[in-house]
Amino acid sequence: MFNIKEFEIMKEKALENHIPIIMDDTLEKIKEILKKEKPKRILEIGTAVGYSAICFARYAETCIIDTIELDEERAKEAIENIKKVGVDERINVIIGNAVEILPTLNFEYDIIFIDAAKSKYSIFLEQGIRLVKNGGIILADNVLYKGYVMSDYNKHKQRTAVRHLREYIKEVTENPNLESEILEIGDGLAITRVTK
Ligand code: SAH
Ligand code: MG
C-alpha cells in the first residue's frame, strides 16, 4: 500500500534539506506521460533521497524502477524512504557512479529519466539510447538550468555545466532518430522519443 502520509513527510524533509527534488510542474508533466505510456520498467539516473522514484511508482502502478545514486548517504536515505512509503518491492536502488553502472545494465526500459551530474548528460544520453526500447522516451531534468542555458551570459561558474547542457539539447534536437521537445517548466525538461 502506498503510504501518502509518509510520502508527504519525506517530501517536506527533502525540501527542508535543500535536496533538489523535481519541481511540482515537472512532476505534473511526468505524471501525464506515465499515465499515457504505462511503462513496465523505468530507469532513473540520480535518485537523491528517492522522491522522484517514489512518484514514478505512485503514478505508474505496476512499474519496476531501477534508480542509480552516487552518494551513499543519500542512497541509504532513499532506501529507507522507499520502504516507509511502501514501494520497496518495485524500486531497486543501485549505489554507484552511473557512468560506470550504465554500461553494465542490459534491461530494456520504456522510460529513462536523467537527473544527475549535468556534465555527464551526453554520456547518459548515449547509454540511454542503448537501453531504451524502440519508441521509448528519455526525459532529462534541469536542461535549462535557471535560464543560463538559453542566455548568452557565459561568465558564471556554472559555464561547464551550461556547455554540456547545450550539447545535450543540440544532440536531442538534431539527431534524426530522436524527436524532442524542450519544455520551460520547472528547471527545464527535455522529452525525447527514440526511434531505433
Ligand atoms: N531525481 C531526484 C533528484 C536527483 S538530484 C528527485 O527528483 O527526487 C541529483 C542526484 O544525482 C544527486 O543526489 C547526486 O548525488 C546524483 N548524482 C550525481 N552524479 C551522479 C552520477 N554520476 N551517478 C549517479 N548519481 C549521480
Ligand atoms: Mg532535477
mmCIF file with all atom_site columns, C-alpha atoms and ligand atoms in Angstrom:
data_model
loop_
_atom_site.group_PDB
_atom_site.id
_atom_site.type_symbol
_atom_site.label_atom_id
_atom_site.label_alt_id
_atom_site.label_comp_id
_atom_site.label_asym_id
_atom_site.label_entity_id
_atom_site.label_seq_id
_atom_site.pdbx_PDB_ins_code
_atom_site.Cartn_x
_atom_site.Cartn_y
_atom_site.Cartn_z
_atom_site.occupancy
_atom_site.B_iso_or_equiv
_atom_site.pdbx_formal_charge
_atom_site.auth_seq_id
_atom_site.auth_comp_id
_atom_site.auth_asym_id
_atom_site.auth_atom_id
_atom_site.pdbx_PDB_model_num
ATOM   1   C  CA  . MET A 1 1   ? 0.000  0.000  0.000   1.00 0.00 ? 1   MET A CA  1
ATOM   2   C  CA  . PHE A 1 2   ? 1.237  3.465  -0.928  1.00 0.00 ? 2   PHE A CA  1
ATOM   3   C  CA  . ASN A 1 3   ? 1.542  5.434  2.307   1.00 0.00 ? 3   ASN A CA  1
ATOM   4   C  CA  . ILE A 1 4   ? 0.600  9.039  1.391   1.00 0.00 ? 4   ILE A CA  1
ATOM   5   C  CA  . LYS A 1 5   ? 1.389  10.334 4.896   1.00 0.00 ? 5   LYS A CA  1
ATOM   6   C  CA  . GLU A 1 6   ? 4.983  9.030  4.776   1.00 0.00 ? 6   GLU A CA  1
ATOM   7   C  CA  . PHE A 1 7   ? 5.295  10.365 1.221   1.00 0.00 ? 7   PHE A CA  1
ATOM   8   C  CA  . GLU A 1 8   ? 4.283  13.882 2.335   1.00 0.00 ? 8   GLU A CA  1
ATOM   9   C  CA  . ILE A 1 9   ? 6.708  13.703 5.278   1.00 0.00 ? 9   ILE A CA  1
ATOM   10  C  CA  . MET A 1 10  ? 9.640  12.681 3.086   1.00 0.00 ? 10  MET A CA  1
ATOM   11  C  CA  . LYS A 1 11  ? 8.871  15.408 0.540   1.00 0.00 ? 11  LYS A CA  1
ATOM   12  C  CA  . GLU A 1 12  ? 8.792  18.070 3.297   1.00 0.00 ? 12  GLU A CA  1
ATOM   13  C  CA  . LYS A 1 13  ? 12.068 16.794 4.720   1.00 0.00 ? 13  LYS A CA  1
ATOM   14  C  CA  . ALA A 1 14  ? 13.748 16.760 1.297   1.00 0.00 ? 14  ALA A CA  1
ATOM   15  C  CA  . LEU A 1 15  ? 12.671 20.386 0.711   1.00 0.00 ? 15  LEU A CA  1
ATOM   16  C  CA  . GLU A 1 16  ? 13.862 21.445 4.176   1.00 0.00 ? 16  GLU A CA  1
ATOM   17  C  CA  . ASN A 1 17  ? 17.246 19.853 3.493   1.00 0.00 ? 17  ASN A CA  1
ATOM   18  C  CA  . HIS A 1 18  ? 17.504 21.568 0.077   1.00 0.00 ? 18  HIS A CA  1
ATOM   19  C  CA  . ILE A 1 19  ? 17.612 18.279 -1.834  1.00 0.00 ? 19  ILE A CA  1
ATOM   20  C  CA  . PRO A 1 20  ? 16.966 19.248 -5.494  1.00 0.00 ? 20  PRO A CA  1
ATOM   21  C  CA  . ILE A 1 21  ? 13.849 17.123 -5.997  1.00 0.00 ? 21  ILE A CA  1
ATOM   22  C  CA  . ILE A 1 22  ? 11.807 17.543 -9.198  1.00 0.00 ? 22  ILE A CA  1
ATOM   23  C  CA  . MET A 1 23  ? 9.517  20.559 -9.131  1.00 0.00 ? 23  MET A CA  1
ATOM   24  C  CA  . ASP A 1 24  ? 5.739  20.215 -8.983  1.00 0.00 ? 24  ASP A CA  1
ATOM   25  C  CA  . ASP A 1 25  ? 5.054  21.356 -12.560 1.00 0.00 ? 25  ASP A CA  1
ATOM   26  C  CA  . THR A 1 26  ? 7.719  18.959 -13.878 1.00 0.00 ? 26  THR A CA  1
ATOM   27  C  CA  . LEU A 1 27  ? 6.069  16.182 -11.898 1.00 0.00 ? 27  LEU A CA  1
ATOM   28  C  CA  . GLU A 1 28  ? 2.642  17.082 -13.375 1.00 0.00 ? 28  GLU A CA  1
ATOM   29  C  CA  . LYS A 1 29  ? 4.046  16.660 -16.897 1.00 0.00 ? 29  LYS A CA  1
ATOM   30  C  CA  . ILE A 1 30  ? 5.808  13.391 -15.995 1.00 0.00 ? 30  ILE A CA  1
ATOM   31  C  CA  . LYS A 1 31  ? 2.588  12.113 -14.418 1.00 0.00 ? 31  LYS A CA  1
ATOM   32  C  CA  . GLU A 1 32  ? 0.773  12.787 -17.723 1.00 0.00 ? 32  GLU A CA  1
ATOM   33  C  CA  . ILE A 1 33  ? 3.478  10.881 -19.633 1.00 0.00 ? 33  ILE A CA  1
ATOM   34  C  CA  . LEU A 1 34  ? 3.317  7.928  -17.210 1.00 0.00 ? 34  LEU A CA  1
ATOM   35  C  CA  . LYS A 1 35  ? -0.486 7.707  -17.482 1.00 0.00 ? 35  LYS A CA  1
ATOM   36  C  CA  . LYS A 1 36  ? -0.230 7.686  -21.277 1.00 0.00 ? 36  LYS A CA  1
ATOM   37  C  CA  . GLU A 1 37  ? 2.800  5.428  -21.779 1.00 0.00 ? 37  GLU A CA  1
ATOM   38  C  CA  . LYS A 1 38  ? 2.039  2.902  -18.997 1.00 0.00 ? 38  LYS A CA  1
ATOM   39  C  CA  . PRO A 1 39  ? 5.723  1.925  -18.615 1.00 0.00 ? 39  PRO A CA  1
ATOM   40  C  CA  . LYS A 1 40  ? 6.676  -1.506 -17.307 1.00 0.00 ? 40  LYS A CA  1
ATOM   41  C  CA  . ARG A 1 41  ? 10.247 -0.583 -16.446 1.00 0.00 ? 41  ARG A CA  1
ATOM   42  C  CA  . ILE A 1 42  ? 11.840 2.810  -15.753 1.00 0.00 ? 42  ILE A CA  1
ATOM   43  C  CA  . LEU A 1 43  ? 15.490 3.702  -15.288 1.00 0.00 ? 43  LEU A CA  1
ATOM   44  C  CA  . GLU A 1 44  ? 16.380 6.766  -13.236 1.00 0.00 ? 44  GLU A CA  1
ATOM   45  C  CA  . ILE A 1 45  ? 19.844 8.340  -13.094 1.00 0.00 ? 45  ILE A CA  1
ATOM   46  C  CA  . GLY A 1 46  ? 20.093 10.391 -9.864  1.00 0.00 ? 46  GLY A CA  1
ATOM   47  C  CA  . THR A 1 47  ? 17.946 9.038  -7.018  1.00 0.00 ? 47  THR A CA  1
ATOM   48  C  CA  . ALA A 1 48  ? 18.851 11.591 -4.315  1.00 0.00 ? 48  ALA A CA  1
ATOM   49  C  CA  . VAL A 1 49  ? 16.536 10.595 -1.432  1.00 0.00 ? 49  VAL A CA  1
ATOM   50  C  CA  . GLY A 1 50  ? 14.060 8.720  -3.625  1.00 0.00 ? 50  GLY A CA  1
ATOM   51  C  CA  . TYR A 1 51  ? 11.360 11.358 -4.145  1.00 0.00 ? 51  TYR A CA  1
ATOM   52  C  CA  . SER A 1 52  ? 11.042 11.154 -7.946  1.00 0.00 ? 52  SER A CA  1
ATOM   53  C  CA  . ALA A 1 53  ? 11.411 7.346  -7.966  1.00 0.00 ? 53  ALA A CA  1
ATOM   54  C  CA  . ILE A 1 54  ? 8.572  7.112  -5.427  1.00 0.00 ? 54  ILE A CA  1
ATOM   55  C  CA  . CYS A 1 55  ? 6.486  9.409  -7.656  1.00 0.00 ? 55  CYS A CA  1
ATOM   56  C  CA  . PHE A 1 56  ? 7.093  7.082  -10.615 1.00 0.00 ? 56  PHE A CA  1
ATOM   57  C  CA  . ALA A 1 57  ? 5.956  4.129  -8.501  1.00 0.00 ? 57  ALA A CA  1
ATOM   58  C  CA  . ARG A 1 58  ? 2.879  6.104  -7.470  1.00 0.00 ? 58  ARG A CA  1
ATOM   59  C  CA  . TYR A 1 59  ? 1.734  7.088  -10.969 1.00 0.00 ? 59  TYR A CA  1
ATOM   60  C  CA  . ALA A 1 60  ? 2.871  4.001  -12.896 1.00 0.00 ? 60  ALA A CA  1
ATOM   61  C  CA  . GLU A 1 61  ? 1.209  1.476  -10.663 1.00 0.00 ? 61  GLU A CA  1
ATOM   62  C  CA  . THR A 1 62  ? 2.831  -1.817 -11.649 1.00 0.00 ? 62  THR A CA  1
ATOM   63  C  CA  . CYS A 1 63  ? 6.105  -0.433 -12.930 1.00 0.00 ? 63  CYS A CA  1
ATOM   64  C  CA  . ILE A 1 64  ? 9.564  -1.592 -11.794 1.00 0.00 ? 64  ILE A CA  1
ATOM   65  C  CA  . ILE A 1 65  ? 12.056 1.236  -11.252 1.00 0.00 ? 65  ILE A CA  1
ATOM   66  C  CA  . ASP A 1 66  ? 15.844 0.921  -11.267 1.00 0.00 ? 66  ASP A CA  1
ATOM   67  C  CA  . THR A 1 67  ? 17.490 4.043  -9.892  1.00 0.00 ? 67  THR A CA  1
ATOM   68  C  CA  . ILE A 1 68  ? 21.189 4.919  -9.588  1.00 0.00 ? 68  ILE A CA  1
ATOM   69  C  CA  . GLU A 1 69  ? 22.728 7.155  -6.906  1.00 0.00 ? 69  GLU A CA  1
ATOM   70  C  CA  . LEU A 1 70  ? 26.393 8.015  -6.439  1.00 0.00 ? 70  LEU A CA  1
ATOM   71  C  CA  . ASP A 1 71  ? 26.188 9.373  -2.889  1.00 0.00 ? 71  ASP A CA  1
ATOM   72  C  CA  . GLU A 1 72  ? 25.981 6.512  -0.409  1.00 0.00 ? 72  GLU A CA  1
ATOM   73  C  CA  . GLU A 1 73  ? 24.327 8.539  2.377   1.00 0.00 ? 73  GLU A CA  1
ATOM   74  C  CA  . ARG A 1 74  ? 21.590 9.746  0.051   1.00 0.00 ? 74  ARG A CA  1
ATOM   75  C  CA  . ALA A 1 75  ? 21.107 6.268  -1.402  1.00 0.00 ? 75  ALA A CA  1
ATOM   76  C  CA  . LYS A 1 76  ? 20.656 4.836  2.097   1.00 0.00 ? 76  LYS A CA  1
ATOM   77  C  CA  . GLU A 1 77  ? 18.133 7.525  2.956   1.00 0.00 ? 77  GLU A CA  1
ATOM   78  C  CA  . ALA A 1 78  ? 16.340 6.752  -0.329  1.00 0.00 ? 78  ALA A CA  1
ATOM   79  C  CA  . ILE A 1 79  ? 16.133 3.054  0.559   1.00 0.00 ? 79  ILE A CA  1
ATOM   80  C  CA  . GLU A 1 80  ? 14.603 3.959  3.950   1.00 0.00 ? 80  GLU A CA  1
ATOM   81  C  CA  . ASN A 1 81  ? 12.123 6.395  2.406   1.00 0.00 ? 81  ASN A CA  1
ATOM   82  C  CA  . ILE A 1 82  ? 11.085 3.884  -0.253  1.00 0.00 ? 82  ILE A CA  1
ATOM   83  C  CA  . LYS A 1 83  ? 10.434 1.300  2.446   1.00 0.00 ? 83  LYS A CA  1
ATOM   84  C  CA  . LYS A 1 84  ? 8.428  3.702  4.608   1.00 0.00 ? 84  LYS A CA  1
ATOM   85  C  CA  . VAL A 1 85  ? 6.222  4.700  1.673   1.00 0.00 ? 85  VAL A CA  1
ATOM   86  C  CA  . GLY A 1 86  ? 5.695  1.001  0.919   1.00 0.00 ? 86  GLY A CA  1
ATOM   87  C  CA  . VAL A 1 87  ? 7.025  0.769  -2.637  1.00 0.00 ? 87  VAL A CA  1
ATOM   88  C  CA  . ASP A 1 88  ? 10.241 -1.157 -1.920  1.00 0.00 ? 88  ASP A CA  1
ATOM   89  C  CA  . GLU A 1 89  ? 9.091  -4.189 -3.914  1.00 0.00 ? 89  GLU A CA  1
ATOM   90  C  CA  . ARG A 1 90  ? 9.154  -2.125 -7.109  1.00 0.00 ? 90  ARG A CA  1
ATOM   91  C  CA  . ILE A 1 91  ? 12.173 0.158  -6.694  1.00 0.00 ? 91  ILE A CA  1
ATOM   92  C  CA  . ASN A 1 92  ? 15.784 -1.056 -6.899  1.00 0.00 ? 92  ASN A CA  1
ATOM   93  C  CA  . VAL A 1 93  ? 18.352 1.454  -5.686  1.00 0.00 ? 93  VAL A CA  1
ATOM   94  C  CA  . ILE A 1 94  ? 21.768 0.905  -7.271  1.00 0.00 ? 94  ILE A CA  1
ATOM   95  C  CA  . ILE A 1 95  ? 24.589 2.652  -5.403  1.00 0.00 ? 95  ILE A CA  1
ATOM   96  C  CA  . GLY A 1 96  ? 27.448 3.898  -7.580  1.00 0.00 ? 96  GLY A CA  1
ATOM   97  C  CA  . ASN A 1 97  ? 28.515 6.131  -10.422 1.00 0.00 ? 97  ASN A CA  1
ATOM   98  C  CA  . ALA A 1 98  ? 26.035 5.907  -13.298 1.00 0.00 ? 98  ALA A CA  1
ATOM   99  C  CA  . VAL A 1 99  ? 28.870 6.473  -15.771 1.00 0.00 ? 99  VAL A CA  1
ATOM   100 C  CA  . GLU A 1 100 ? 30.262 3.091  -14.681 1.00 0.00 ? 100 GLU A CA  1
ATOM   101 C  CA  . ILE A 1 101 ? 26.987 1.325  -13.931 1.00 0.00 ? 101 ILE A CA  1
ATOM   102 C  CA  . LEU A 1 102 ? 25.043 2.129  -17.115 1.00 0.00 ? 102 LEU A CA  1
ATOM   103 C  CA  . PRO A 1 103 ? 27.309 0.096  -19.463 1.00 0.00 ? 103 PRO A CA  1
ATOM   104 C  CA  . THR A 1 104 ? 26.719 -2.973 -17.237 1.00 0.00 ? 104 THR A CA  1
ATOM   105 C  CA  . LEU A 1 105 ? 22.904 -2.808 -17.467 1.00 0.00 ? 105 LEU A CA  1
ATOM   106 C  CA  . ASN A 1 106 ? 21.029 -4.873 -20.019 1.00 0.00 ? 106 ASN A CA  1
ATOM   107 C  CA  . PHE A 1 107 ? 17.319 -4.386 -19.341 1.00 0.00 ? 107 PHE A CA  1
ATOM   108 C  CA  . GLU A 1 108 ? 15.086 -2.726 -21.887 1.00 0.00 ? 108 GLU A CA  1
ATOM   109 C  CA  . TYR A 1 109 ? 13.420 0.377  -20.475 1.00 0.00 ? 109 TYR A CA  1
ATOM   110 C  CA  . ASP A 1 110 ? 10.219 2.112  -21.528 1.00 0.00 ? 110 ASP A CA  1
ATOM   111 C  CA  . ILE A 1 111 ? 11.253 5.409  -19.933 1.00 0.00 ? 111 ILE A CA  1
ATOM   112 C  CA  . ILE A 1 112 ? 14.623 6.737  -18.779 1.00 0.00 ? 112 ILE A CA  1
ATOM   113 C  CA  . PHE A 1 113 ? 14.882 9.771  -16.503 1.00 0.00 ? 113 PHE A CA  1
ATOM   114 C  CA  . ILE A 1 114 ? 18.182 11.681 -16.414 1.00 0.00 ? 114 ILE A CA  1
ATOM   115 C  CA  . ASP A 1 115 ? 18.556 13.874 -13.307 1.00 0.00 ? 115 ASP A CA  1
ATOM   116 C  CA  . ALA A 1 116 ? 22.208 13.764 -12.170 1.00 0.00 ? 116 ALA A CA  1
ATOM   117 C  CA  . ALA A 1 117 ? 25.583 15.417 -12.951 1.00 0.00 ? 117 ALA A CA  1
ATOM   118 C  CA  . LYS A 1 118 ? 24.945 17.901 -15.777 1.00 0.00 ? 118 LYS A CA  1
ATOM   119 C  CA  . SER A 1 119 ? 28.429 17.463 -17.244 1.00 0.00 ? 119 SER A CA  1
ATOM   120 C  CA  . LYS A 1 120 ? 27.617 13.785 -17.842 1.00 0.00 ? 120 LYS A CA  1
ATOM   121 C  CA  . TYR A 1 121 ? 24.331 14.286 -19.707 1.00 0.00 ? 121 TYR A CA  1
ATOM   122 C  CA  . SER A 1 122 ? 25.815 13.344 -23.106 1.00 0.00 ? 122 SER A CA  1
ATOM   123 C  CA  . ILE A 1 123 ? 27.189 10.085 -21.671 1.00 0.00 ? 123 ILE A CA  1
ATOM   124 C  CA  . PHE A 1 124 ? 23.822 9.389  -20.019 1.00 0.00 ? 124 PHE A CA  1
ATOM   125 C  CA  . LEU A 1 125 ? 22.086 10.084 -23.346 1.00 0.00 ? 125 LEU A CA  1
ATOM   126 C  CA  . GLU A 1 126 ? 24.336 7.704  -25.275 1.00 0.00 ? 126 GLU A CA  1
ATOM   127 C  CA  . GLN A 1 127 ? 23.704 4.922  -22.737 1.00 0.00 ? 127 GLN A CA  1
ATOM   128 C  CA  . GLY A 1 128 ? 20.040 5.894  -22.528 1.00 0.00 ? 128 GLY A CA  1
ATOM   129 C  CA  . ILE A 1 129 ? 19.616 5.400  -26.276 1.00 0.00 ? 129 ILE A CA  1
ATOM   130 C  CA  . ARG A 1 130 ? 21.198 1.950  -25.932 1.00 0.00 ? 130 ARG A CA  1
ATOM   131 C  CA  . LEU A 1 131 ? 18.930 0.960  -23.025 1.00 0.00 ? 131 LEU A CA  1
ATOM   132 C  CA  . VAL A 1 132 ? 15.576 2.422  -24.096 1.00 0.00 ? 132 VAL A CA  1
ATOM   133 C  CA  . LYS A 1 133 ? 13.142 0.426  -26.238 1.00 0.00 ? 133 LYS A CA  1
ATOM   134 C  CA  . ASN A 1 134 ? 12.276 1.448  -29.784 1.00 0.00 ? 134 ASN A CA  1
ATOM   135 C  CA  . GLY A 1 135 ? 9.659  4.180  -29.376 1.00 0.00 ? 135 GLY A CA  1
ATOM   136 C  CA  . GLY A 1 136 ? 10.615 4.718  -25.729 1.00 0.00 ? 136 GLY A CA  1
ATOM   137 C  CA  . ILE A 1 137 ? 11.189 8.051  -24.008 1.00 0.00 ? 137 ILE A CA  1
ATOM   138 C  CA  . ILE A 1 138 ? 14.230 9.703  -22.460 1.00 0.00 ? 138 ILE A CA  1
ATOM   139 C  CA  . LEU A 1 139 ? 13.461 12.566 -20.075 1.00 0.00 ? 139 LEU A CA  1
ATOM   140 C  CA  . ALA A 1 140 ? 16.127 14.960 -18.819 1.00 0.00 ? 140 ALA A CA  1
ATOM   141 C  CA  . ASP A 1 141 ? 15.572 17.392 -15.958 1.00 0.00 ? 141 ASP A CA  1
ATOM   142 C  CA  . ASN A 1 142 ? 17.312 20.757 -15.416 1.00 0.00 ? 142 ASN A CA  1
ATOM   143 C  CA  . VAL A 1 143 ? 18.188 21.203 -19.110 1.00 0.00 ? 143 VAL A CA  1
ATOM   144 C  CA  . LEU A 1 144 ? 17.539 24.963 -18.947 1.00 0.00 ? 144 LEU A CA  1
ATOM   145 C  CA  . TYR A 1 145 ? 19.449 25.364 -15.658 1.00 0.00 ? 145 TYR A CA  1
ATOM   146 C  CA  . LYS A 1 146 ? 17.977 28.515 -14.104 1.00 0.00 ? 146 LYS A CA  1
ATOM   147 C  CA  . GLY A 1 147 ? 17.759 30.124 -17.531 1.00 0.00 ? 147 GLY A CA  1
ATOM   148 C  CA  . TYR A 1 148 ? 21.549 30.082 -18.068 1.00 0.00 ? 148 TYR A CA  1
ATOM   149 C  CA  . VAL A 1 149 ? 21.350 27.633 -20.977 1.00 0.00 ? 149 VAL A CA  1
ATOM   150 C  CA  . MET A 1 150 ? 19.291 29.927 -23.225 1.00 0.00 ? 150 MET A CA  1
ATOM   151 C  CA  . SER A 1 151 ? 21.009 33.176 -22.223 1.00 0.00 ? 151 SER A CA  1
ATOM   152 C  CA  . ASP A 1 152 ? 24.278 34.391 -23.707 1.00 0.00 ? 152 ASP A CA  1
ATOM   153 C  CA  . TYR A 1 153 ? 25.738 35.284 -20.323 1.00 0.00 ? 153 TYR A CA  1
ATOM   154 C  CA  . ASN A 1 154 ? 28.642 32.888 -20.104 1.00 0.00 ? 154 ASN A CA  1
ATOM   155 C  CA  . LYS A 1 155 ? 30.932 34.009 -17.332 1.00 0.00 ? 155 LYS A CA  1
ATOM   156 C  CA  . HIS A 1 156 ? 29.372 32.375 -14.298 1.00 0.00 ? 156 HIS A CA  1
ATOM   157 C  CA  . LYS A 1 157 ? 30.918 29.417 -12.544 1.00 0.00 ? 157 LYS A CA  1
ATOM   158 C  CA  . GLN A 1 158 ? 28.347 27.022 -13.974 1.00 0.00 ? 158 GLN A CA  1
ATOM   159 C  CA  . ARG A 1 159 ? 29.565 27.546 -17.531 1.00 0.00 ? 159 ARG A CA  1
ATOM   160 C  CA  . THR A 1 160 ? 30.906 23.997 -17.915 1.00 0.00 ? 160 THR A CA  1
ATOM   161 C  CA  . ALA A 1 161 ? 27.541 22.562 -16.932 1.00 0.00 ? 161 ALA A CA  1
ATOM   162 C  CA  . VAL A 1 162 ? 25.835 25.020 -19.290 1.00 0.00 ? 162 VAL A CA  1
ATOM   163 C  CA  . ARG A 1 163 ? 28.085 23.959 -22.178 1.00 0.00 ? 163 ARG A CA  1
ATOM   164 C  CA  . HIS A 1 164 ? 27.225 20.302 -21.562 1.00 0.00 ? 164 HIS A CA  1
ATOM   165 C  CA  . LEU A 1 165 ? 23.500 21.037 -21.358 1.00 0.00 ? 165 LEU A CA  1
ATOM   166 C  CA  . ARG A 1 166 ? 23.664 22.971 -24.644 1.00 0.00 ? 166 ARG A CA  1
ATOM   167 C  CA  . GLU A 1 167 ? 25.385 19.964 -26.223 1.00 0.00 ? 167 GLU A CA  1
ATOM   168 C  CA  . TYR A 1 168 ? 22.635 17.714 -24.858 1.00 0.00 ? 168 TYR A CA  1
ATOM   169 C  CA  . ILE A 1 169 ? 19.904 19.913 -26.333 1.00 0.00 ? 169 ILE A CA  1
ATOM   170 C  CA  . LYS A 1 170 ? 21.728 20.117 -29.669 1.00 0.00 ? 170 LYS A CA  1
ATOM   171 C  CA  . GLU A 1 171 ? 22.070 16.327 -29.845 1.00 0.00 ? 171 GLU A CA  1
ATOM   172 C  CA  . VAL A 1 172 ? 18.433 15.537 -28.960 1.00 0.00 ? 172 VAL A CA  1
ATOM   173 C  CA  . THR A 1 173 ? 17.071 18.134 -31.368 1.00 0.00 ? 173 THR A CA  1
ATOM   174 C  CA  . GLU A 1 174 ? 19.407 17.400 -34.304 1.00 0.00 ? 174 GLU A CA  1
ATOM   175 C  CA  . ASN A 1 175 ? 19.767 13.594 -34.262 1.00 0.00 ? 175 ASN A CA  1
ATOM   176 C  CA  . PRO A 1 176 ? 17.294 12.294 -36.890 1.00 0.00 ? 176 PRO A CA  1
ATOM   177 C  CA  . ASN A 1 177 ? 16.404 9.265  -34.729 1.00 0.00 ? 177 ASN A CA  1
ATOM   178 C  CA  . LEU A 1 178 ? 15.318 11.476 -31.866 1.00 0.00 ? 178 LEU A CA  1
ATOM   179 C  CA  . GLU A 1 179 ? 12.211 13.628 -31.610 1.00 0.00 ? 179 GLU A CA  1
ATOM   180 C  CA  . SER A 1 180 ? 12.385 16.165 -28.823 1.00 0.00 ? 180 SER A CA  1
ATOM   181 C  CA  . GLU A 1 181 ? 10.505 18.871 -27.014 1.00 0.00 ? 181 GLU A CA  1
ATOM   182 C  CA  . ILE A 1 182 ? 12.229 21.216 -24.567 1.00 0.00 ? 182 ILE A CA  1
ATOM   183 C  CA  . LEU A 1 183 ? 9.714  22.480 -22.023 1.00 0.00 ? 183 LEU A CA  1
ATOM   184 C  CA  . GLU A 1 184 ? 10.165 25.603 -19.906 1.00 0.00 ? 184 GLU A CA  1
ATOM   185 C  CA  . ILE A 1 185 ? 8.695  24.019 -16.819 1.00 0.00 ? 185 ILE A CA  1
ATOM   186 C  CA  . GLY A 1 186 ? 10.494 23.560 -13.516 1.00 0.00 ? 186 GLY A CA  1
ATOM   187 C  CA  . ASP A 1 187 ? 14.185 23.890 -14.326 1.00 0.00 ? 187 ASP A CA  1
ATOM   188 C  CA  . GLY A 1 188 ? 13.638 22.789 -17.934 1.00 0.00 ? 188 GLY A CA  1
ATOM   189 C  CA  . LEU A 1 189 ? 12.506 19.332 -19.047 1.00 0.00 ? 189 LEU A CA  1
ATOM   190 C  CA  . ALA A 1 190 ? 13.632 17.636 -22.272 1.00 0.00 ? 190 ALA A CA  1
ATOM   191 C  CA  . ILE A 1 191 ? 11.285 14.955 -23.607 1.00 0.00 ? 191 ILE A CA  1
ATOM   192 C  CA  . THR A 1 192 ? 12.831 12.775 -26.291 1.00 0.00 ? 192 THR A CA  1
ATOM   193 C  CA  . ARG A 1 193 ? 11.159 9.965  -28.219 1.00 0.00 ? 193 ARG A CA  1
ATOM   194 C  CA  . VAL A 1 194 ? 13.709 7.459  -29.527 1.00 0.00 ? 194 VAL A CA  1
ATOM   195 C  CA  . THR A 1 195 ? 13.315 5.601  -32.809 1.00 0.00 ? 195 THR A CA  1
ATOM   196 C  CA  . LYS A 1 196 ? 15.756 2.784  -33.407 1.00 0.00 ? 196 LYS A CA  1
HETATM 197 N  N1  . SAH B 2 .   ? 15.772 12.661 -9.085  1.00 0.00 ? 1   SAH B N1  1
HETATM 198 C  C1  . SAH B 2 .   ? 15.803 13.194 -7.734  1.00 0.00 ? 1   SAH B C1  1
HETATM 199 C  C2  . SAH B 2 .   ? 16.803 14.323 -7.585  1.00 0.00 ? 1   SAH B C2  1
HETATM 200 C  C3  . SAH B 2 .   ? 18.193 13.982 -8.007  1.00 0.00 ? 1   SAH B C3  1
HETATM 201 S  S1  . SAH B 2 .   ? 19.381 15.200 -7.529  1.00 0.00 ? 1   SAH B S1  1
HETATM 202 C  C4  . SAH B 2 .   ? 14.411 13.714 -7.387  1.00 0.00 ? 1   SAH B C4  1
HETATM 203 O  O1  . SAH B 2 .   ? 13.841 14.463 -8.205  1.00 0.00 ? 1   SAH B O1  1
HETATM 204 O  O2  . SAH B 2 .   ? 13.888 13.370 -6.328  1.00 0.00 ? 1   SAH B O2  1
HETATM 205 C  C5  . SAH B 2 .   ? 20.797 14.615 -8.387  1.00 0.00 ? 1   SAH B C5  1
HETATM 206 C  C6  . SAH B 2 .   ? 21.457 13.405 -7.755  1.00 0.00 ? 1   SAH B C6  1
HETATM 207 O  O3  . SAH B 2 .   ? 22.327 12.831 -8.708  1.00 0.00 ? 1   SAH B O3  1
HETATM 208 C  C7  . SAH B 2 .   ? 22.309 13.734 -6.526  1.00 0.00 ? 1   SAH B C7  1
HETATM 209 O  O4  . SAH B 2 .   ? 21.826 13.038 -5.402  1.00 0.00 ? 1   SAH B O4  1
HETATM 210 C  C8  . SAH B 2 .   ? 23.704 13.274 -6.921  1.00 0.00 ? 1   SAH B C8  1
HETATM 211 O  O5  . SAH B 2 .   ? 24.424 12.661 -5.853  1.00 0.00 ? 1   SAH B O5  1
HETATM 212 C  C9  . SAH B 2 .   ? 23.414 12.261 -8.017  1.00 0.00 ? 1   SAH B C9  1
HETATM 213 N  N2  . SAH B 2 .   ? 24.495 12.066 -8.977  1.00 0.00 ? 1   SAH B N2  1
HETATM 214 C  C10 . SAH B 2 .   ? 25.332 12.988 -9.492  1.00 0.00 ? 1   SAH B C10 1
HETATM 215 N  N3  . SAH B 2 .   ? 26.183 12.448 -10.351 1.00 0.00 ? 1   SAH B N3  1
HETATM 216 C  C11 . SAH B 2 .   ? 25.899 11.117 -10.402 1.00 0.00 ? 1   SAH B C11 1
HETATM 217 C  C12 . SAH B 2 .   ? 26.450 10.015 -11.108 1.00 0.00 ? 1   SAH B C12 1
HETATM 218 N  N4  . SAH B 2 .   ? 27.482 10.168 -11.929 1.00 0.00 ? 1   SAH B N4  1
HETATM 219 N  N5  . SAH B 2 .   ? 25.907 8.785  -10.906 1.00 0.00 ? 1   SAH B N5  1
HETATM 220 C  C13 . SAH B 2 .   ? 24.858 8.624  -10.065 1.00 0.00 ? 1   SAH B C13 1
HETATM 221 N  N6  . SAH B 2 .   ? 24.292 9.640  -9.368  1.00 0.00 ? 1   SAH B N6  1
HETATM 222 C  C14 . SAH B 2 .   ? 24.814 10.867 -9.527  1.00 0.00 ? 1   SAH B C14 1
HETATM 223 MG MG  . MG  B 3 .   ? 16.480 17.779 -11.250 1.00 0.00 ? 2   MG  B MG  1
#
